[in-house]
Coordinates of C-alpha atoms in Angstrom, one line a residue:
Chain A
M5 CA -92.6 25.1 46.5
L6 CA -90.9 27.4 44.1
E7 CA -90.0 30.9 45.4
V8 CA -88.7 34.0 43.7
R9 CA -87.3 36.4 46.3
A10 CA -86.5 40.1 45.5
L11 CA -85.3 39.1 42.1
H12 CA -83.2 41.6 40.2
V13 CA -82.0 41.1 36.7
V14 CA -79.9 43.8 34.9
F15 CA -79.2 43.9 31.2
E16 CA -76.6 46.5 30.3
S17 CA -77.7 48.8 33.2
V18 CA -81.4 48.3 32.4
H19 CA -83.3 46.8 35.4
A20 CA -85.4 44.3 33.4
V21 CA -86.6 42.8 36.7
D22 CA -86.5 45.0 39.7
G23 CA -87.3 43.3 43.0
V24 CA -89.9 40.8 42.1
S25 CA -91.0 38.2 44.7
L26 CA -93.4 35.4 43.9
T27 CA -94.3 32.1 45.6
L28 CA -95.6 29.1 43.7
P29 CA -97.1 26.5 46.1
A30 CA -97.3 22.8 45.2
G31 CA -99.6 21.8 42.4
P32 CA -102.1 21.8 41.1
F33 CA -101.7 25.5 41.1
G34 CA -101.4 28.2 38.6
L35 CA -99.8 31.6 39.1
G36 CA -100.3 34.0 36.3
I37 CA -97.7 36.6 35.5
V38 CA -99.3 39.3 33.4
G39 CA -97.8 42.3 31.7
E40 CA -97.1 44.1 28.4
S41 CA -94.0 43.3 26.4
G42 CA -90.9 44.7 28.1
S43 CA -92.4 44.3 31.5
G44 CA -89.9 41.6 32.4
K45 CA -92.1 38.6 32.2
T46 CA -89.9 36.4 30.1
T47 CA -86.8 37.6 32.0
I48 CA -88.3 36.2 35.2
A49 CA -88.9 32.9 33.4
R50 CA -85.3 32.7 32.2
A51 CA -84.0 33.6 35.6
V52 CA -86.0 30.9 37.2
M53 CA -84.6 28.4 34.7
R54 CA -81.1 29.6 35.6
L55 CA -80.5 30.7 32.0
I56 CA -79.3 34.2 32.9
P57 CA -77.3 35.5 35.9
L58 CA -79.1 37.4 38.7
A59 CA -78.1 40.9 39.8
G60 CA -79.8 40.3 43.1
G61 CA -82.3 38.2 45.0
S62 CA -82.7 34.4 44.8
V63 CA -84.7 31.6 43.4
L64 CA -85.5 28.9 45.9
L65 CA -86.9 25.4 45.3
D66 CA -88.1 23.9 48.6
G67 CA -85.9 26.3 50.4
H68 CA -82.7 25.5 48.4
D69 CA -81.0 28.4 46.5
V70 CA -81.2 27.3 42.8
F71 CA -78.2 29.4 41.8
R72 CA -76.0 27.5 44.2
L73 CA -76.9 24.1 42.9
R74 CA -74.1 22.0 41.3
G75 CA -73.9 18.7 39.6
G76 CA -76.5 16.2 40.7
A77 CA -78.5 18.7 42.6
L78 CA -78.7 21.0 39.6
R79 CA -79.8 18.1 37.4
A80 CA -82.5 17.3 40.0
Y81 CA -83.7 20.9 39.7
R82 CA -83.9 20.7 36.0
R83 CA -86.0 17.6 36.4
A84 CA -88.3 19.3 38.9
V85 CA -88.8 22.6 37.0
Q86 CA -89.2 22.7 33.2
I87 CA -90.1 25.4 30.8
V88 CA -92.3 25.7 27.7
F89 CA -91.3 28.7 25.6
Q90 CA -93.5 31.0 23.6
D91 CA -92.4 30.1 20.1
A92 CA -92.1 26.4 19.6
D93 CA -90.9 27.2 16.1
S94 CA -87.5 28.2 17.4
T95 CA -87.4 26.1 20.6
L96 CA -87.0 22.8 18.8
D97 CA -83.8 22.0 17.1
P98 CA -84.6 22.2 13.4
R99 CA -82.2 19.4 12.6
M100 CA -83.6 16.9 15.2
R101 CA -86.7 14.8 14.6
V102 CA -89.4 14.8 17.2
G103 CA -88.6 11.3 18.6
P104 CA -85.0 12.0 19.3
A105 CA -85.8 15.4 20.7
I106 CA -88.1 13.8 23.3
R107 CA -85.8 10.9 23.8
E108 CA -83.0 13.3 24.6
A109 CA -84.9 14.5 27.6
L110 CA -85.4 10.9 28.8
R111 CA -81.7 10.0 28.2
V112 CA -80.2 13.1 29.8
H113 CA -82.1 12.5 33.0
R114 CA -82.3 8.7 32.8
V115 CA -86.0 8.9 33.3
V116 CA -86.5 5.3 32.1
S117 CA -84.2 2.6 30.9
R118 CA -82.9 2.8 27.4
D119 CA -85.1 0.0 26.0
E120 CA -88.3 1.8 27.2
F121 CA -87.4 5.1 25.4
G122 CA -89.5 4.3 22.4
H123 CA -92.5 3.2 24.4
R124 CA -92.3 6.3 26.6
V125 CA -92.0 8.7 23.7
D126 CA -95.2 7.2 22.3
E127 CA -96.9 7.6 25.6
L128 CA -95.8 11.2 25.9
L129 CA -96.9 12.0 22.4
E130 CA -100.3 10.5 23.2
E131 CA -100.5 12.5 26.4
V132 CA -100.2 15.7 24.5
G133 CA -102.6 14.6 21.7
L134 CA -100.2 13.6 19.0
E135 CA -99.9 10.4 17.0
S136 CA -96.8 8.2 17.6
A137 CA -96.0 8.7 13.9
T138 CA -95.1 12.3 14.7
S139 CA -91.8 11.0 16.2
S140 CA -90.3 10.6 12.8
R141 CA -91.1 14.2 11.8
F142 CA -88.9 17.2 11.7
P143 CA -90.2 20.3 13.5
H144 CA -90.7 22.2 10.2
E145 CA -93.1 19.5 9.0
L146 CA -95.5 20.2 11.9
S147 CA -98.0 22.9 12.4
G148 CA -97.5 25.6 15.1
G149 CA -99.9 23.9 17.5
Q150 CA -98.2 20.5 17.0
R151 CA -94.8 22.0 17.6
Q152 CA -96.0 23.5 20.9
R153 CA -97.4 20.0 21.8
V154 CA -94.0 18.5 21.1
A155 CA -92.4 21.2 23.3
I156 CA -94.8 20.4 26.1
A157 CA -94.1 16.6 25.7
R158 CA -90.4 17.3 25.8
A159 CA -90.8 19.3 29.0
L160 CA -93.0 16.7 30.6
A161 CA -90.7 13.8 29.7
V162 CA -88.6 14.5 32.8
E163 CA -91.7 14.4 34.9
P164 CA -91.4 17.9 36.4
R165 CA -93.5 19.1 39.3
T166 CA -93.4 22.7 38.1
L167 CA -93.6 24.2 34.7
I168 CA -92.8 27.7 33.5
L169 CA -95.2 28.4 30.6
D170 CA -93.9 31.4 28.8
E171 CA -96.7 32.7 26.6
P172 CA -97.4 29.1 25.5
T173 CA -100.1 30.1 23.1
S174 CA -99.5 33.7 22.0
A175 CA -97.7 32.5 18.8
L176 CA -100.7 30.4 17.8
D177 CA -104.1 30.8 16.0
V178 CA -107.0 31.5 18.3
T179 CA -108.6 28.0 17.8
V180 CA -105.3 26.3 18.3
Q181 CA -104.7 28.4 21.4
A182 CA -107.9 27.2 23.0
R183 CA -106.9 23.5 22.4
I184 CA -103.4 24.1 23.9
L185 CA -105.0 25.8 26.9
R186 CA -107.3 22.9 27.4
L187 CA -104.4 20.5 27.2
I188 CA -102.6 22.5 29.9
A189 CA -105.7 22.4 32.1
E190 CA -105.9 18.6 31.6
L191 CA -102.2 18.0 32.3
R192 CA -102.3 20.2 35.4
E193 CA -104.9 18.0 37.0
K194 CA -103.5 14.7 35.8
R195 CA -99.9 15.5 36.8
Q196 CA -100.7 17.8 39.7
L197 CA -98.6 20.5 38.1
A198 CA -97.8 23.9 39.6
Y199 CA -96.9 26.5 37.0
F200 CA -96.1 30.1 36.3
L201 CA -98.2 31.1 33.4
I202 CA -96.7 34.1 31.7
S203 CA -99.1 35.9 29.4
H204 CA -100.2 39.3 28.3
N205 CA -103.6 37.9 28.0
L206 CA -105.8 38.2 31.1
A207 CA -108.4 35.9 29.7
V208 CA -105.8 33.1 29.5
V209 CA -104.7 33.7 33.1
Q210 CA -108.2 33.8 34.3
Q211 CA -108.8 30.4 32.8
L212 CA -105.8 28.7 34.2
C213 CA -104.5 30.4 37.3
E214 CA -105.7 30.7 40.9
E215 CA -103.5 33.6 41.5
A216 CA -102.1 36.4 39.3
A217 CA -99.4 39.0 39.5
V218 CA -99.4 42.1 37.3
L219 CA -96.0 43.3 36.2
Y220 CA -95.1 46.8 35.1
L221 CA -91.6 47.8 34.1
G222 CA -90.0 44.9 36.0
Q223 CA -92.1 45.3 39.2
V224 CA -95.1 43.6 40.6
I225 CA -97.8 46.3 40.9
E226 CA -100.6 44.1 42.0
Q227 CA -101.0 40.5 43.1
G228 CA -103.9 38.5 44.3
P229 CA -106.4 35.7 43.7
T230 CA -107.2 35.9 40.0
G231 CA -111.0 36.3 40.4
Q232 CA -110.6 39.1 42.9
L233 CA -107.9 40.8 40.8
L234 CA -110.1 40.8 37.8
S235 CA -113.4 41.6 39.4
S236 CA -112.0 44.4 41.6
P237 CA -108.6 45.5 40.4
A238 CA -107.0 47.9 42.8
H239 CA -104.3 49.3 40.5
P240 CA -105.3 51.7 37.7
Y241 CA -103.0 49.7 35.4
T242 CA -104.7 46.4 36.2
R243 CA -108.0 48.1 35.5
A244 CA -106.8 49.2 32.1
L245 CA -105.4 45.8 31.3
R246 CA -108.7 44.2 32.2
S247 CA -110.8 46.6 30.2
A248 CA -108.7 45.7 27.2
V249 CA -110.1 42.1 27.3
P250 CA -113.7 42.1 26.0
E251 CA -114.8 38.8 27.5
I252 CA -113.9 39.9 31.0
D253 CA -115.2 43.4 30.6
I254 CA -118.7 42.8 29.4
A255 CA -120.4 43.6 32.7
D256 CA -118.3 46.7 33.1
R257 CA -118.4 48.3 29.7
R258 CA -119.0 51.8 30.8
A259 CA -115.9 51.8 33.0
R260 CA -113.6 51.1 30.1
V261 CA -110.2 52.6 30.9
V262 CA -107.8 53.4 28.1
V263 CA -104.2 53.9 29.2
P264 CA -102.6 56.7 27.2
G265 CA -99.1 56.5 26.0
I266 CA -96.7 53.5 25.8
V267 CA -94.4 51.8 28.2
P268 CA -91.6 54.2 29.1
D269 CA -88.0 53.3 28.3
P270 CA -87.0 50.8 31.0
A271 CA -83.5 52.3 31.0
H272 CA -84.9 55.5 32.4
P273 CA -88.0 54.6 34.5
P274 CA -90.0 57.6 35.7
A275 CA -89.4 58.8 39.3
G276 CA -91.9 57.9 41.9
C277 CA -94.6 55.4 40.7
R278 CA -93.4 54.0 37.4
F279 CA -96.9 54.1 36.1
N280 CA -97.4 57.8 36.9
P281 CA -96.9 59.3 33.4
R282 CA -99.8 57.1 32.1
C283 CA -102.0 57.1 35.1
P284 CA -105.4 58.9 34.9
F285 CA -105.4 59.3 38.7
V286 CA -102.0 60.7 39.1
V287 CA -101.3 63.2 42.0
Q288 CA -98.1 64.9 43.1
R289 CA -97.2 62.2 45.6
C290 CA -97.1 59.6 42.7
R291 CA -94.4 61.6 41.0
E292 CA -92.2 61.8 44.1
E293 CA -92.6 58.7 46.2
T294 CA -92.4 55.1 44.9
P295 CA -95.3 53.1 46.1
L296 CA -94.4 49.8 47.7
L297 CA -96.3 46.6 47.2
R298 CA -98.5 46.4 50.3
R299 CA -101.3 44.2 51.4
L300 CA -104.7 45.7 50.7
W301 CA -106.6 42.9 52.2
A302 CA -106.3 39.1 52.7
E303 CA -104.2 37.8 49.8
H304 CA -104.5 40.9 47.7
S305 CA -101.5 43.3 47.4
V306 CA -101.1 46.5 45.4
A307 CA -98.4 49.1 44.8
C308 CA -100.5 52.3 44.5
H309 CA -100.7 55.2 46.9
R310 CA -104.4 55.8 46.1
A311 CA -105.7 52.3 46.1
E312 CA -108.0 52.8 49.0
E313 CA -109.5 56.1 47.9
L314 CA -110.0 54.8 44.4
N315 CA -111.6 51.5 45.5
P316 CA -113.7 52.5 48.6
V317 CA -116.2 49.8 48.2
L318 CA -113.7 47.0 48.1
V319 CA -111.8 48.1 51.1
S320 CA -114.9 48.3 53.3
H321 CA -116.0 44.9 52.2
G322 CA -112.6 43.5 53.0
G323 CA -112.3 40.8 50.5
R324 CA -115.9 40.7 49.0
G325 CA -116.1 37.0 49.4
Q326 CA -114.7 36.2 45.9
D327 CA -112.8 33.1 46.6
A328 CA -110.8 32.6 43.5
L329 CA -109.2 29.4 44.8
G330 CA -112.5 27.7 44.9
Q331 CA -113.8 29.4 41.9
T332 CA -111.2 29.0 39.2
P333 CA -111.1 25.2 38.8
D334 CA -114.8 25.2 38.1
N335 CA -114.2 27.8 35.5
L336 CA -111.6 25.7 33.7
G337 CA -114.1 23.6 31.8
S338 CA -116.6 26.2 31.1
I339 CA -114.6 28.8 29.2
F340 CA -113.6 26.6 26.3
Chain B
M10 CA -94.5 4.3 -0.9
S11 CA -90.8 3.9 -1.3
E12 CA -91.1 4.0 -5.1
V13 CA -92.8 7.3 -4.8
A14 CA -90.0 8.5 -2.6
I15 CA -87.4 7.4 -5.1
T16 CA -89.1 9.0 -8.1
T17 CA -89.6 12.3 -6.2
R18 CA -86.0 12.1 -5.2
S19 CA -84.6 11.5 -8.7
R20 CA -86.9 14.1 -10.0
G21 CA -85.5 16.4 -7.4
V22 CA -82.0 15.7 -8.6
A23 CA -83.0 16.4 -12.2
R24 CA -84.6 19.7 -11.2
L25 CA -81.5 20.6 -9.1
A26 CA -79.3 19.9 -12.2
R27 CA -81.4 22.1 -14.3
K28 CA -81.5 24.9 -11.8
N29 CA -77.9 24.6 -10.9
P30 CA -75.9 23.2 -13.9
L31 CA -72.6 24.3 -12.3
L32 CA -73.2 22.1 -9.3
A33 CA -74.3 19.2 -11.5
W34 CA -71.2 19.4 -13.8
G35 CA -68.8 19.9 -10.8
A36 CA -70.3 17.0 -9.0
L37 CA -70.3 14.8 -12.1
V38 CA -66.7 15.5 -12.9
A39 CA -65.6 15.1 -9.3
A40 CA -67.5 11.7 -9.1
A41 CA -65.8 10.7 -12.4
L42 CA -62.4 11.6 -11.0
I43 CA -63.1 9.4 -7.9
V44 CA -64.1 6.6 -10.2
V45 CA -60.9 7.0 -12.2
A46 CA -58.8 7.0 -9.0
L47 CA -60.5 3.9 -7.7
A48 CA -60.5 2.0 -11.0
A49 CA -57.0 3.2 -12.0
P50 CA -55.6 -0.4 -12.5
L51 CA -58.5 -1.1 -14.9
I52 CA -58.3 2.2 -16.8
A53 CA -54.6 2.7 -17.1
P54 CA -53.2 0.9 -20.2
H55 CA -49.9 0.2 -18.5
P56 CA -50.4 0.1 -14.7
Q57 CA -46.8 -0.8 -13.9
D58 CA -45.7 2.5 -15.5
A59 CA -47.1 4.3 -12.5
G60 CA -44.2 2.9 -10.6
S61 CA -40.5 2.9 -11.2
T62 CA -40.4 0.9 -14.4
M63 CA -38.2 2.1 -17.2
H64 CA -38.5 1.6 -20.9
P65 CA -35.2 3.0 -22.3
A66 CA -36.3 2.2 -25.8
A67 CA -39.5 4.2 -25.6
T68 CA -38.5 7.5 -24.0
L69 CA -40.2 10.8 -24.9
Q70 CA -42.5 9.4 -27.6
S71 CA -45.2 11.8 -28.8
P72 CA -48.9 10.8 -28.3
S73 CA -49.8 7.8 -30.4
R74 CA -52.4 5.0 -30.5
A75 CA -50.2 2.9 -28.1
H76 CA -49.5 5.9 -25.8
P77 CA -52.4 8.5 -26.1
F78 CA -50.6 11.0 -23.9
G79 CA -47.1 10.1 -25.0
T80 CA -44.3 8.7 -22.8
D81 CA -41.9 10.5 -20.4
M82 CA -38.2 10.6 -20.2
Y83 CA -38.1 7.1 -18.7
G84 CA -40.4 5.7 -21.4
R85 CA -43.4 5.4 -19.0
D86 CA -46.9 5.7 -20.4
E87 CA -48.0 9.3 -19.5
L88 CA -51.7 8.4 -19.6
S89 CA -51.2 5.6 -17.0
R90 CA -49.3 8.1 -14.8
V91 CA -52.0 10.8 -15.1
V92 CA -54.7 8.2 -14.2
Y93 CA -52.7 7.0 -11.2
G94 CA -52.1 10.7 -10.3
A95 CA -55.8 11.0 -9.6
R96 CA -55.2 8.6 -6.7
V97 CA -52.4 10.7 -5.3
S98 CA -54.1 14.0 -5.6
L99 CA -57.5 12.9 -4.3
S100 CA -56.1 11.1 -1.3
V101 CA -53.9 14.0 -0.5
A102 CA -56.9 16.3 -0.6
G103 CA -59.0 13.8 1.3
L104 CA -56.4 13.4 4.1
V105 CA -55.6 17.1 4.4
L106 CA -59.3 18.0 4.7
I107 CA -60.0 15.2 7.1
I108 CA -57.1 16.4 9.4
A109 CA -58.1 20.1 9.0
V110 CA -61.7 19.4 9.8
A111 CA -60.9 17.0 12.6
I112 CA -58.7 19.7 14.3
G113 CA -60.3 22.9 13.2
V114 CA -64.0 22.2 13.6
P115 CA -64.1 20.9 17.2
L116 CA -61.9 23.8 18.3
G117 CA -64.0 26.3 16.4
I118 CA -67.3 24.9 17.7
A119 CA -65.9 25.0 21.3
A120 CA -64.6 28.6 20.8
G121 CA -67.9 29.8 19.3
Y122 CA -70.1 28.1 21.8
F123 CA -68.3 28.8 25.0
G124 CA -67.0 32.2 24.1
G125 CA -65.0 34.1 26.7
V126 CA -61.6 32.8 27.8
V127 CA -61.9 29.5 25.8
D128 CA -62.7 31.5 22.7
N129 CA -59.7 33.8 23.3
I130 CA -57.2 31.1 23.9
I131 CA -58.3 29.1 20.9
M132 CA -58.6 32.0 18.5
R133 CA -55.2 33.5 19.5
V134 CA -53.5 30.2 18.8
T135 CA -55.4 30.1 15.5
D136 CA -54.2 33.6 14.7
V137 CA -50.6 32.6 15.1
F138 CA -51.0 29.9 12.5
L139 CA -52.9 32.3 10.2
A140 CA -50.2 34.9 10.5
F141 CA -47.8 32.9 8.3
P142 CA -48.4 32.9 4.6
A143 CA -49.8 29.4 4.1
L144 CA -47.5 28.2 1.3
L145 CA -44.5 29.6 3.0
L146 CA -45.3 27.8 6.2
S147 CA -45.8 24.6 4.3
L148 CA -42.5 25.0 2.5
A149 CA -40.7 25.6 5.7
L150 CA -42.2 22.5 7.3
V151 CA -41.5 20.3 4.4
S152 CA -37.9 21.5 4.2
V153 CA -37.6 20.5 7.9
L154 CA -39.4 17.2 7.7
G155 CA -38.1 16.2 4.3
P156 CA -39.9 16.0 1.0
S157 CA -42.5 13.2 0.7
V158 CA -46.2 12.9 0.1
R159 CA -46.8 12.2 3.7
N160 CA -44.9 15.2 4.9
A161 CA -46.7 17.4 2.3
V162 CA -50.0 16.2 3.7
L163 CA -48.9 17.1 7.2
A164 CA -47.5 20.5 6.1
I165 CA -50.6 21.5 4.2
S166 CA -52.9 20.3 7.1
V167 CA -51.0 22.5 9.5
T168 CA -51.8 25.6 7.5
W169 CA -55.3 24.6 6.6
W170 CA -57.1 23.8 9.9
P171 CA -57.2 27.4 11.2
W172 CA -59.6 28.3 8.5
Y173 CA -62.0 25.7 9.7
T174 CA -61.7 26.9 13.2
R175 CA -62.7 30.4 12.1
L176 CA -65.6 29.2 10.1
A177 CA -66.9 26.8 12.7
R178 CA -66.5 29.4 15.4
G179 CA -68.6 31.9 13.5
Q180 CA -71.3 29.3 12.9
A181 CA -71.3 28.1 16.5
A182 CA -71.5 31.6 17.9
S183 CA -74.6 32.3 15.8
V184 CA -76.2 29.0 16.7
R185 CA -75.5 29.6 20.4
G186 CA -77.8 32.6 20.4
R187 CA -80.7 30.6 19.0
Q188 CA -83.7 29.7 21.2
F189 CA -83.4 25.9 20.9
I190 CA -80.0 26.0 22.5
E191 CA -81.5 27.9 25.5
S192 CA -84.3 25.3 25.7
C193 CA -81.7 22.5 25.7
R194 CA -79.9 24.3 28.5
A195 CA -83.1 24.5 30.4
L196 CA -83.5 20.8 29.9
G197 CA -80.1 20.2 31.3
V198 CA -78.5 18.8 28.2
P199 CA -74.8 18.2 29.0
R200 CA -72.2 20.4 27.2
F201 CA -70.6 17.7 25.1
R202 CA -74.0 16.5 23.9
M203 CA -75.0 20.0 23.2
L204 CA -72.0 20.6 21.0
W205 CA -72.2 17.3 19.2
R206 CA -75.9 16.9 18.7
H207 CA -77.1 20.5 18.5
V208 CA -74.4 23.0 17.7
L209 CA -72.5 20.9 15.2
P210 CA -75.4 19.7 13.1
N211 CA -76.7 23.3 12.9
S212 CA -73.3 24.6 11.8
V213 CA -72.4 22.0 9.3
T214 CA -73.8 23.4 6.0
P215 CA -71.2 26.0 5.3
L216 CA -68.5 23.6 6.4
I217 CA -69.6 21.1 3.7
V218 CA -69.4 23.9 1.2
Q219 CA -66.0 24.9 2.4
V220 CA -64.7 21.4 2.2
S221 CA -65.8 21.1 -1.4
L222 CA -64.3 24.5 -2.3
D223 CA -61.0 23.6 -0.5
A224 CA -60.5 20.2 -2.2
G225 CA -59.4 22.1 -5.3
G226 CA -57.2 24.4 -3.3
V227 CA -55.5 21.6 -1.5
I228 CA -54.8 19.7 -4.8
L229 CA -53.3 22.9 -6.2
T230 CA -51.1 23.4 -3.1
A231 CA -50.0 19.8 -3.1
A232 CA -49.1 20.1 -6.8
A233 CA -47.3 23.4 -6.1
L234 CA -45.2 21.7 -3.4
S235 CA -44.4 18.8 -5.7
F236 CA -43.6 21.1 -8.5
L237 CA -41.0 22.8 -6.2
G238 CA -39.6 19.4 -5.4
L239 CA -40.9 19.4 -1.8
G240 CA -43.8 17.0 -2.2
A241 CA -44.0 13.7 -4.0
Q242 CA -40.8 12.3 -5.4
D243 CA -40.3 10.2 -8.5
P244 CA -41.5 7.6 -9.2
T245 CA -44.8 8.7 -7.5
P246 CA -47.1 9.8 -10.3
E247 CA -48.0 13.2 -8.8
W248 CA -49.4 15.8 -11.3
G249 CA -47.4 18.7 -9.9
L250 CA -44.2 16.6 -10.0
M251 CA -45.0 15.5 -13.5
V252 CA -45.4 19.1 -14.7
S253 CA -42.1 19.9 -13.0
Q254 CA -40.3 17.1 -14.6
G255 CA -41.8 17.9 -17.9
Q256 CA -40.9 21.5 -18.0
D257 CA -37.3 20.8 -19.1
F258 CA -38.8 19.3 -22.3
F259 CA -41.7 21.7 -22.7
T260 CA -40.6 23.3 -25.9
T261 CA -40.1 20.0 -27.7
Q262 CA -42.2 17.4 -25.7
W263 CA -45.3 19.5 -24.9
W264 CA -47.4 16.5 -23.7
L265 CA -45.4 16.0 -20.6
V266 CA -46.6 19.3 -19.1
T267 CA -49.9 19.6 -20.8
F268 CA -51.7 16.5 -19.7
P269 CA -51.0 16.5 -16.0
G270 CA -51.6 20.3 -16.1
I271 CA -55.0 19.8 -17.6
A272 CA -55.7 17.1 -15.0
I273 CA -54.9 19.6 -12.2
L274 CA -57.0 22.3 -13.8
I275 CA -60.1 20.0 -14.3
T276 CA -59.9 18.6 -10.8
A277 CA -59.5 22.0 -9.1
M278 CA -62.3 23.4 -11.2
A279 CA -64.7 20.6 -10.6
F280 CA -64.4 20.9 -6.9
N281 CA -64.7 24.6 -7.0
L282 CA -67.8 24.5 -9.2
M283 CA -69.3 21.9 -6.9
G284 CA -68.6 24.0 -3.8
D285 CA -70.1 27.1 -5.4
G286 CA -73.1 25.2 -6.5
L287 CA -73.6 23.6 -3.1
R288 CA -73.4 27.0 -1.5
E289 CA -76.2 28.3 -3.6
V290 CA -78.3 25.2 -3.1
L291 CA -77.8 24.9 0.6
D292 CA -78.3 28.5 1.5
P293 CA -78.9 31.1 -1.1
K294 CA -78.7 33.9 1.5
R295 CA -75.4 33.1 3.0
V296 CA -72.3 34.8 1.6
L297 CA -69.1 33.0 2.6
T298 CA -65.9 34.8 3.0
R299 CA -62.6 33.2 2.6

């Protein structure tokens, strides 16, 4: 179980991540982290990977503080949690062929004995849908989708339980995207993976995640089972995000919400609710008092003063019987 | 398959030569010089004249069929000495650059990659060495150590490595910020491996260019030291020393200065052209400062 507790990350006095808490149970399980650029999604990923220092809070793997790990324990953490970055173009060393790049992961963590390296590299390439001949290629000789597969193979080489998928498909063509997403869905079942899937695309999260958290200016503003979050979003921002995705919004065309304005400068977040300058339902209280993330019902939390009055139906139904945990895995096949 | 590869490669070389004639000429001349140095005993008409032999009967003869470059004040064949001089100059350049790279590059890579305190310590030490005018420091060192080719190599190396530290540091610092380094850190690649397998290979291009450019400079510096009497000593056939020895006779026996001088000029120019050409070929966008 990977936990992020009250995470704070500060870059030159900008609170890129401001008190985010997330819990990722054992796999197979997907937790989507959704938000616009600048919302702090990638910063969370980098913090979880211990690539940047924290200003506050902690990252825990099975209860152990990741930032206190040293030596062998840190290596064990790196084996347990791996990351796939957005742009495989730049995440692979341009001077290293595919084979050695994957072998490096095997070697660094002594995953298998030296004479099995070649064989294991072939297996991994096959697992991500690449030919073994790919191992003699340089990254620039591959297509974007192939490069992302190599990055996935390299991450999987150390046999992690948990993956951080940081916008794994957003640099790719739509058709290639679908294939990579299907690969992730396959690997998740085969390897019993738990993952944070970071994306600005709700449709992607809907396909691959049981649970989702919506991020706005470094804070979680809504979190819950993906199906419920999308069918009955409680936060005005989530509603707007949802209506920006046509596939999800078909049943709900008339209610299309367009958020005016752009994300404010994170160096000077607005007082009160951070969404208030763009919110169509803003009242005086929103400008003065910061809403806390609170449980609305069951697993569904929201940070909005007016959640109940804006969603009366949902509150009275108390959960509306949309069980995303049961629903999403069935959806995995059908969307592609 | 391999034939195809070879033809495309040789075609590639031909295209490169057309696109970048300076590189082609520089590389050709440099290669020829290396061949001359290696095959000196076969090329030189009087190999023993590269040493301390004397021919009192044949001193200071002007160029002739028997001695195309004439003979020096001890009657030694000047052509043989110039040919053997290629050995001295190229091995001095090679040694100095190997030492400078071996010291400078690891320090620079470490400084650039780790930054912070490590960077500060390494770069302040480097600054101390750079604060002296290079030739002056070399002169001072040789006058302490005593004049010889070996000491000239040491003295030049001492003034040369800091430049490689600077260059490698800049490269490593820019490589450090690239995403694949972060992905290697996330994978848990150990530091040494990171530097050796990722930072260095991605920093190496401008270093290669610099080595090529510097070969000419080192040869000139070595010749200058020898000219001043602080490098090679007679009977070593060193071009700078030969020019120095010949200058007393310059007005009457012009060949003693001219031929070794031309050898220095051609060698330095060949390496400079090659370096400039390499720079263009390897990275047209990069502007090196030195």
